[in-house]
Amino acid sequence: MYKVMLVDDEKIIREGLKTRIDWQVYGFELAGDYANGLEAQTAIAADPPDVIISDICMPFVDGLELAEFAHNHYPDIKMILLTGFDEFEYARRAIRLKVSDFILKPVTAKEIRELLKQIKLEMDDQRQLHHNIDQLHTQWSQSLPLLKERFWEKVLTSGVPHTEWEQHRLQFALPPLSSAYQIVVIEPDSDTITDSSAYTAPPVQVLFDSLASIIQSVLPAPWEYTSVVYQSRCIYLFSYPSVDHQSTTAIFEQITQVIHQLHLLSSQHTGLSFTAGLATGCTDIVDIPQQYEQAIQALEYRFLFGTGTILSFADLQQQSTAQMPDIDWEKEMITHLSNNDLTEAQHVSEQLAQQMMLQQTSPTECILQFRQISLRIQDWLQQLGLASVLSPFISQSQWLTAPTLHQILQEWFVMLDHVSAHLNTQIKIHSQQHIQKAIYYIEQHYAEAHLSLQDLCNHVLMSTSSFSQAFKQYTEVTYVEYLTRVRIDKAKELLRLTEYKFYQIAEKVGYTDPNYFSSSFKKHTGLTPKQYREQHRHVKELYR
């Protein structure tokens, strides 16, 4: 239903039109009637109608002035003027004001009805046209991101010619040709968005929107930029007006500083961190695919250097790639584990990681080398009967799929600690068994004067250092102290229960020198062998 307004200083005409036309039948509703253009202007401003039927000649503000007002402020309003025959020249001016139609007075209701039919058809067509245009605009707005993404995919992967770039320059807000260009690829660090439920958009979109709000504050003039989210990364193309090629190095260095400032501000104000890969820069848009590849390659080095870093392709190319000493890392690792030296095994692992960083080893090669070492350790554990110790770490891939070398190293340390703990347990069990075997051997051979520590170690197949340490932990005394205690105890028994001479008893408990036996006996009992026998003579009487 369209709204129509009547404006005429002759009340009889207004009343006639109001009463003799069924406005709703023709798709209209009467919005009001006014005696002059001044009153009508106020009503139009309050609630603009769709159609105004107005006389030309009126006091205060005439019809032409009202038409001019409507044309300037509400150009969509249809204006119909009523005019007398002698006012036809005024009608010509009305045409210039894009008045829809004019009717010569005296006007009849039939003429108005016919005109309303015509006006409604025109307005229906116009409304449909606006609707179609709105739909097209909506569809265009909805498809624009996809069109932009496809265009950028072509720009980044295969490149576009200058003509195509210019064709889309205004559409996608592209920088002009004849500029210096710098590609920067930014990816959010996954560990910076801890509560993903707080965001309705993916992390990359959250970061993209966040950077958009602060990037202009750190971008120096006359640099400009355009950006897009592509393959879950933020892609930035910075551009600088045409410059002398000799000064491009200094120009591109400005973008490196911009990214450092951007990283700092992003962390401070939004809590979001990112890793960035920077290309070397170019002066022709046809080189952008190569620049994009450089930025991606630089970004991939976060595996070695960690997240939250700014990685420049040029800097990485200049880093030293000198060969490190050739070390058998597998042998080194197993040697330290077999010696139960977890600290040194971890140190060797850190040395390996450091060499990988200096040689810029690829992520795949890093993972393969750690996996190869783990398989060698597993083979070694299998020989010890401990194959199951490492199986969970071999089957579970957390440490093989970690996004950075640092995280792989942390997972690797957990694995080494796990192996070391099991080895300690097994070593303790085996050591106790060996020590018990050694104690039994001492009980059987204490009378042998030349019984030595090496004899015991050979018997239980342990090194002297390992045996001594394990023996002390198990018995709380040294091997010599324990052997002496056994010999003295056996001597006490012989002194109490036999009549052997003192030199005979010394021989029977492993002493070749009777005097040394006597001094050792007194040192441990506080009595000489003779005094000890006298004090315990009653024991011997009991056995007669």
Short mmCIF file of N, CA, C and O in Angstrom, two decimals, residues 202-291:
data_model
loop_
_atom_site.label_atom_id
_atom_site.label_comp_id
_atom_site.label_asym_id
_atom_site.label_seq_id
_atom_site.Cartn_x
_atom_site.Cartn_y
_atom_site.Cartn_z
N PRO A 202 37.09 -18.91 14.35
CA PRO A 202 38.32 -19.70 14.47
C PRO A 202 39.47 -18.82 14.95
O PRO A 202 39.45 -17.60 14.77
N PRO A 203 40.52 -19.42 15.56
CA PRO A 203 41.64 -18.63 16.08
C PRO A 203 42.27 -17.70 15.04
O PRO A 203 42.61 -16.58 15.36
N VAL A 204 42.38 -18.18 13.79
CA VAL A 204 43.02 -17.33 12.77
C VAL A 204 42.17 -16.09 12.49
O VAL A 204 42.70 -14.99 12.28
N GLN A 205 40.84 -16.21 12.52
CA GLN A 205 39.98 -15.06 12.29
C GLN A 205 40.03 -14.11 13.49
O GLN A 205 39.99 -12.89 13.32
N VAL A 206 40.12 -14.68 14.69
CA VAL A 206 40.25 -13.85 15.89
C VAL A 206 41.52 -13.01 15.80
O VAL A 206 41.53 -11.80 16.07
N LEU A 207 42.63 -13.66 15.42
CA LEU A 207 43.89 -12.94 15.28
C LEU A 207 43.82 -11.92 14.17
O LEU A 207 44.30 -10.78 14.31
N PHE A 208 43.22 -12.29 13.03
CA PHE A 208 43.11 -11.40 11.87
C PHE A 208 42.36 -10.12 12.26
O PHE A 208 42.80 -9.01 11.94
N ASP A 209 41.23 -10.27 12.94
CA ASP A 209 40.44 -9.10 13.36
C ASP A 209 41.21 -8.27 14.38
O ASP A 209 41.15 -7.03 14.37
N SER A 210 41.94 -8.95 15.26
CA SER A 210 42.71 -8.24 16.28
C SER A 210 43.82 -7.40 15.66
O SER A 210 44.01 -6.23 16.01
N LEU A 211 44.53 -7.98 14.70
CA LEU A 211 45.63 -7.25 14.07
C LEU A 211 45.12 -6.08 13.24
O LEU A 211 45.78 -5.04 13.14
N ALA A 212 43.94 -6.24 12.65
CA ALA A 212 43.37 -5.16 11.83
C ALA A 212 43.15 -3.90 12.66
O ALA A 212 43.22 -2.78 12.13
N SER A 213 42.88 -4.08 13.94
CA SER A 213 42.57 -2.93 14.80
C SER A 213 43.82 -2.17 15.24
O SER A 213 43.71 -1.05 15.73
N ILE A 214 44.99 -2.77 15.09
CA ILE A 214 46.20 -2.10 15.58
C ILE A 214 47.28 -1.91 14.51
O ILE A 214 48.24 -1.17 14.74
N ILE A 215 47.12 -2.54 13.36
CA ILE A 215 48.20 -2.51 12.37
C ILE A 215 48.44 -1.10 11.83
O ILE A 215 49.59 -0.71 11.58
N GLN A 216 47.38 -0.30 11.68
CA GLN A 216 47.55 1.05 11.15
C GLN A 216 48.36 1.93 12.08
O GLN A 216 49.01 2.89 11.65
N SER A 217 48.34 1.59 13.37
CA SER A 217 49.07 2.43 14.34
C SER A 217 50.58 2.22 14.27
O SER A 217 51.34 3.05 14.78
N VAL A 218 51.02 1.13 13.66
CA VAL A 218 52.46 0.86 13.59
C VAL A 218 53.00 0.90 12.17
O VAL A 218 54.20 0.78 11.96
N LEU A 219 52.11 1.06 11.18
CA LEU A 219 52.55 1.06 9.78
C LEU A 219 52.94 2.48 9.37
O LEU A 219 52.11 3.38 9.35
N PRO A 220 54.20 2.70 9.05
CA PRO A 220 54.64 4.07 8.71
C PRO A 220 54.18 4.46 7.31
O PRO A 220 53.99 3.61 6.42
N ALA A 221 54.00 5.76 7.11
CA ALA A 221 53.68 6.28 5.77
C ALA A 221 54.95 6.21 4.92
O ALA A 221 56.07 6.36 5.44
N PRO A 222 54.83 6.00 3.62
CA PRO A 222 53.58 5.84 2.86
C PRO A 222 53.20 4.38 2.61
O PRO A 222 52.57 4.08 1.61
N TRP A 223 53.61 3.49 3.51
CA TRP A 223 53.26 2.07 3.36
C TRP A 223 51.74 1.89 3.41
O TRP A 223 51.05 2.56 4.18
N GLU A 224 51.24 0.96 2.60
CA GLU A 224 49.84 0.54 2.65
C GLU A 224 49.83 -0.98 2.68
O GLU A 224 50.87 -1.64 2.47
N TYR A 225 48.67 -1.55 2.96
CA TYR A 225 48.62 -3.01 2.97
C TYR A 225 47.22 -3.49 2.60
O TYR A 225 46.23 -2.77 2.74
N THR A 226 47.18 -4.71 2.11
CA THR A 226 45.93 -5.43 1.92
C THR A 226 46.13 -6.82 2.50
O THR A 226 47.26 -7.31 2.58
N SER A 227 45.04 -7.44 2.95
CA SER A 227 45.20 -8.70 3.67
C SER A 227 44.04 -9.64 3.37
O SER A 227 42.97 -9.22 2.93
N VAL A 228 44.27 -10.91 3.66
CA VAL A 228 43.26 -11.93 3.43
C VAL A 228 43.60 -13.12 4.33
O VAL A 228 44.77 -13.35 4.66
N VAL A 229 42.57 -13.86 4.74
CA VAL A 229 42.77 -15.13 5.43
C VAL A 229 42.75 -16.23 4.39
O VAL A 229 41.78 -16.40 3.65
N TYR A 230 43.85 -16.98 4.32
CA TYR A 230 43.97 -18.02 3.30
C TYR A 230 44.66 -19.24 3.92
O TYR A 230 45.73 -19.11 4.54
N GLN A 231 44.00 -20.40 3.81
CA GLN A 231 44.52 -21.66 4.34
C GLN A 231 44.89 -21.53 5.82
O GLN A 231 45.97 -21.94 6.26
N SER A 232 43.95 -20.94 6.58
CA SER A 232 44.10 -20.80 8.03
C SER A 232 45.32 -19.97 8.42
O SER A 232 45.91 -20.17 9.49
N ARG A 233 45.71 -19.05 7.54
CA ARG A 233 46.81 -18.14 7.84
C ARG A 233 46.40 -16.72 7.44
O ARG A 233 45.57 -16.53 6.55
N CYS A 234 46.99 -15.75 8.09
CA CYS A 234 46.77 -14.34 7.73
C CYS A 234 47.86 -13.94 6.73
O CYS A 234 49.04 -14.01 7.05
N ILE A 235 47.42 -13.54 5.53
CA ILE A 235 48.36 -13.15 4.48
C ILE A 235 48.31 -11.63 4.34
O ILE A 235 47.24 -11.06 4.13
N TYR A 236 49.48 -10.99 4.43
CA TYR A 236 49.56 -9.54 4.30
C TYR A 236 50.47 -9.19 3.13
O TYR A 236 51.58 -9.72 3.01
N LEU A 237 49.97 -8.31 2.28
CA LEU A 237 50.78 -7.76 1.19
C LEU A 237 50.98 -6.28 1.48
O LEU A 237 50.06 -5.47 1.36
N PHE A 238 52.18 -5.93 1.90
CA PHE A 238 52.52 -4.54 2.16
C PHE A 238 53.09 -3.93 0.87
O PHE A 238 53.83 -4.59 0.13
N SER A 239 52.74 -2.67 0.60
CA SER A 239 53.20 -2.02 -0.62
C SER A 239 53.74 -0.64 -0.31
O SER A 239 53.25 0.07 0.57
N TYR A 240 54.78 -0.26 -1.05
CA TYR A 240 55.41 1.04 -0.91
C TYR A 240 55.49 1.66 -2.31
O TYR A 240 55.85 0.98 -3.26
N PRO A 241 55.13 2.96 -2.45
CA PRO A 241 55.17 3.59 -3.78
C PRO A 241 56.53 3.39 -4.44
O PRO A 241 57.54 3.18 -3.77
N SER A 242 56.53 3.44 -5.75
CA SER A 242 57.73 3.16 -6.55
C SER A 242 58.97 3.83 -5.96
O SER A 242 58.98 5.02 -5.64
N VAL A 243 60.00 3.01 -5.79
CA VAL A 243 61.24 3.50 -5.18
C VAL A 243 62.43 3.10 -6.03
O VAL A 243 62.35 2.23 -6.89
N ASP A 244 63.55 3.72 -5.74
CA ASP A 244 64.80 3.35 -6.36
C ASP A 244 65.18 1.95 -5.89
O ASP A 244 65.18 1.66 -4.70
N HIS A 245 65.52 1.06 -6.81
CA HIS A 245 65.83 -0.31 -6.46
C HIS A 245 66.99 -0.41 -5.47
O HIS A 245 67.08 -1.37 -4.70
N GLN A 246 67.88 0.57 -5.48
CA GLN A 246 69.02 0.52 -4.57
C GLN A 246 68.61 0.74 -3.12
O GLN A 246 69.36 0.41 -2.20
N SER A 247 67.43 1.29 -2.90
CA SER A 247 67.00 1.58 -1.52
C SER A 247 65.97 0.58 -1.00
O SER A 247 65.44 0.75 0.09
N THR A 248 65.68 -0.46 -1.79
CA THR A 248 64.62 -1.40 -1.37
C THR A 248 64.99 -2.16 -0.11
O THR A 248 64.12 -2.49 0.69
N THR A 249 66.26 -2.46 0.10
CA THR A 249 66.66 -3.21 1.30
C THR A 249 66.26 -2.47 2.56
O THR A 249 65.68 -3.05 3.49
N ALA A 250 66.55 -1.18 2.62
CA ALA A 250 66.18 -0.37 3.78
C ALA A 250 64.67 -0.26 3.90
O ALA A 250 64.12 -0.26 5.01
N ILE A 251 64.00 -0.16 2.75
CA ILE A 251 62.53 -0.06 2.76
C ILE A 251 61.92 -1.32 3.35
O ILE A 251 61.04 -1.27 4.22
N PHE A 252 62.37 -2.49 2.90
CA PHE A 252 61.82 -3.75 3.39
C PHE A 252 62.13 -3.99 4.87
O PHE A 252 61.37 -4.65 5.57
N GLU A 253 63.25 -3.44 5.34
CA GLU A 253 63.60 -3.59 6.76
C GLU A 253 62.54 -2.93 7.64
O GLU A 253 62.30 -3.37 8.78
N GLN A 254 61.86 -1.90 7.12
CA GLN A 254 60.80 -1.24 7.91
C GLN A 254 59.67 -2.21 8.24
O GLN A 254 59.11 -2.17 9.33
N ILE A 255 59.34 -3.10 7.29
CA ILE A 255 58.25 -4.05 7.54
C ILE A 255 58.65 -5.04 8.62
O ILE A 255 57.81 -5.45 9.44
N THR A 256 59.91 -5.44 8.65
CA THR A 256 60.37 -6.32 9.73
C THR A 256 60.14 -5.67 11.08
O THR A 256 59.65 -6.31 12.02
N GLN A 257 60.45 -4.38 11.18
CA GLN A 257 60.23 -3.66 12.44
C GLN A 257 58.73 -3.56 12.75
O GLN A 257 58.32 -3.66 13.90
N VAL A 258 57.93 -3.36 11.70
CA VAL A 258 56.47 -3.27 11.89
C VAL A 258 55.94 -4.58 12.48
O VAL A 258 55.13 -4.57 13.42
N ILE A 259 56.38 -5.70 11.95
CA ILE A 259 55.90 -7.00 12.44
C ILE A 259 56.32 -7.23 13.88
O ILE A 259 55.56 -7.78 14.69
N HIS A 260 57.53 -6.82 14.23
CA HIS A 260 57.98 -6.94 15.63
C HIS A 260 57.09 -6.09 16.55
O HIS A 260 56.69 -6.56 17.63
N GLN A 261 56.78 -4.88 16.15
CA GLN A 261 55.90 -4.03 16.95
C GLN A 261 54.50 -4.63 17.04
O GLN A 261 53.87 -4.61 18.10
N LEU A 262 54.04 -5.15 15.92
CA LEU A 262 52.71 -5.76 15.87
C LEU A 262 52.63 -6.95 16.81
O LEU A 262 51.64 -7.15 17.51
N HIS A 263 53.69 -7.75 16.83
CA HIS A 263 53.73 -8.93 17.71
C HIS A 263 53.68 -8.51 19.17
O HIS A 263 52.97 -9.10 19.99
N LEU A 264 54.45 -7.48 19.50
CA LEU A 264 54.48 -6.99 20.89
C LEU A 264 53.12 -6.45 21.32
O LEU A 264 52.61 -6.80 22.39
N LEU A 265 52.51 -5.61 20.48
CA LEU A 265 51.22 -5.02 20.82
C LEU A 265 50.12 -6.07 20.88
O LEU A 265 49.23 -6.01 21.74
N SER A 266 50.17 -7.04 19.98
CA SER A 266 49.16 -8.10 19.99
C SER A 266 49.22 -8.89 21.28
O SER A 266 48.20 -9.22 21.88
N SER A 267 50.43 -9.21 21.74
CA SER A 267 50.58 -9.96 22.99
C SER A 267 50.13 -9.14 24.19
O SER A 267 49.49 -9.66 25.10
N GLN A 268 50.46 -7.85 24.18
CA GLN A 268 50.14 -6.99 25.32
C GLN A 268 48.65 -6.68 25.43
O GLN A 268 48.08 -6.74 26.51
N HIS A 269 48.02 -6.36 24.30
CA HIS A 269 46.65 -5.85 24.33
C HIS A 269 45.58 -6.91 24.11
O HIS A 269 44.44 -6.73 24.52
N THR A 270 45.93 -7.99 23.44
CA THR A 270 44.92 -9.02 23.17
C THR A 270 45.27 -10.37 23.75
O THR A 270 44.42 -11.26 23.79
N GLY A 271 46.52 -10.54 24.19
CA GLY A 271 46.93 -11.84 24.71
C GLY A 271 47.15 -12.88 23.64
O GLY A 271 47.35 -14.06 23.94
N LEU A 272 47.13 -12.48 22.37
CA LEU A 272 47.31 -13.41 21.27
C LEU A 272 48.73 -13.30 20.73
O LEU A 272 49.21 -12.21 20.47
N SER A 273 49.36 -14.45 20.56
CA SER A 273 50.70 -14.48 20.01
C SER A 273 50.67 -15.16 18.65
O SER A 273 49.76 -15.93 18.35
N PHE A 274 51.67 -14.85 17.82
CA PHE A 274 51.70 -15.46 16.50
C PHE A 274 53.14 -15.67 16.07
O PHE A 274 54.09 -15.13 16.65
N THR A 275 53.30 -16.48 15.04
CA THR A 275 54.59 -16.68 14.39
C THR A 275 54.46 -16.14 12.97
O THR A 275 53.45 -16.36 12.31
N ALA A 276 55.48 -15.41 12.52
CA ALA A 276 55.41 -14.76 11.20
C ALA A 276 56.58 -15.20 10.33
O ALA A 276 57.70 -15.38 10.81
N GLY A 277 56.29 -15.38 9.04
CA GLY A 277 57.31 -15.67 8.05
C GLY A 277 57.38 -14.53 7.05
O GLY A 277 56.36 -14.13 6.49
N LEU A 278 58.58 -13.97 6.85
CA LEU A 278 58.76 -12.81 5.97
C LEU A 278 59.55 -13.20 4.73
O LEU A 278 60.58 -13.89 4.83
N ALA A 279 59.06 -12.75 3.58
CA ALA A 279 59.79 -12.95 2.32
C ALA A 279 60.87 -11.88 2.17
O ALA A 279 61.02 -11.00 3.03
N THR A 280 61.61 -11.94 1.08
CA THR A 280 62.70 -10.98 0.88
C THR A 280 62.21 -9.67 0.27
O THR A 280 62.89 -8.66 0.34
N GLY A 281 61.00 -9.68 -0.35
CA GLY A 281 60.47 -8.47 -0.98
C GLY A 281 60.74 -8.46 -2.48
O GLY A 281 61.70 -9.08 -2.97
N CYS A 282 59.85 -7.79 -3.23
CA CYS A 282 59.99 -7.71 -4.68
C CYS A 282 59.41 -6.39 -5.18
O CYS A 282 58.81 -5.64 -4.41
N THR A 283 59.59 -6.12 -6.48
CA THR A 283 59.08 -4.88 -7.06
C THR A 283 58.16 -5.14 -8.24
O THR A 283 57.86 -4.22 -9.01
N ASP A 284 57.70 -6.38 -8.39
CA ASP A 284 56.78 -6.72 -9.48
C ASP A 284 55.79 -7.76 -8.96
O ASP A 284 56.20 -8.77 -8.37
N ILE A 285 54.51 -7.55 -9.18
CA ILE A 285 53.51 -8.46 -8.64
C ILE A 285 53.59 -9.86 -9.24
O ILE A 285 53.08 -10.82 -8.66
N VAL A 286 54.24 -10.01 -10.39
CA VAL A 286 54.38 -11.35 -10.97
C VAL A 286 55.31 -12.22 -10.13
O VAL A 286 55.33 -13.45 -10.28
N ASP A 287 56.11 -11.60 -9.24
CA ASP A 287 57.03 -12.35 -8.38
C ASP A 287 56.39 -12.74 -7.05
O ASP A 287 57.05 -13.35 -6.20
N ILE A 288 55.13 -12.39 -6.85
CA ILE A 288 54.49 -12.66 -5.57
C ILE A 288 54.41 -14.15 -5.25
O ILE A 288 54.63 -14.54 -4.09
N PRO A 289 54.13 -15.06 -6.20
CA PRO A 289 54.13 -16.49 -5.85
C PRO A 289 55.45 -16.96 -5.24
O PRO A 289 55.46 -17.71 -4.27
N GLN A 290 56.57 -16.50 -5.81
CA GLN A 290 57.87 -16.86 -5.26
C GLN A 290 58.04 -16.27 -3.85
O GLN A 290 58.57 -16.92 -2.95
N GLN A 291 57.58 -15.04 -3.67
CA GLN A 291 57.66 -14.40 -2.37
C GLN A 291 56.80 -15.14 -1.33
O GLN A 291 57.21 -15.32 -0.18
#
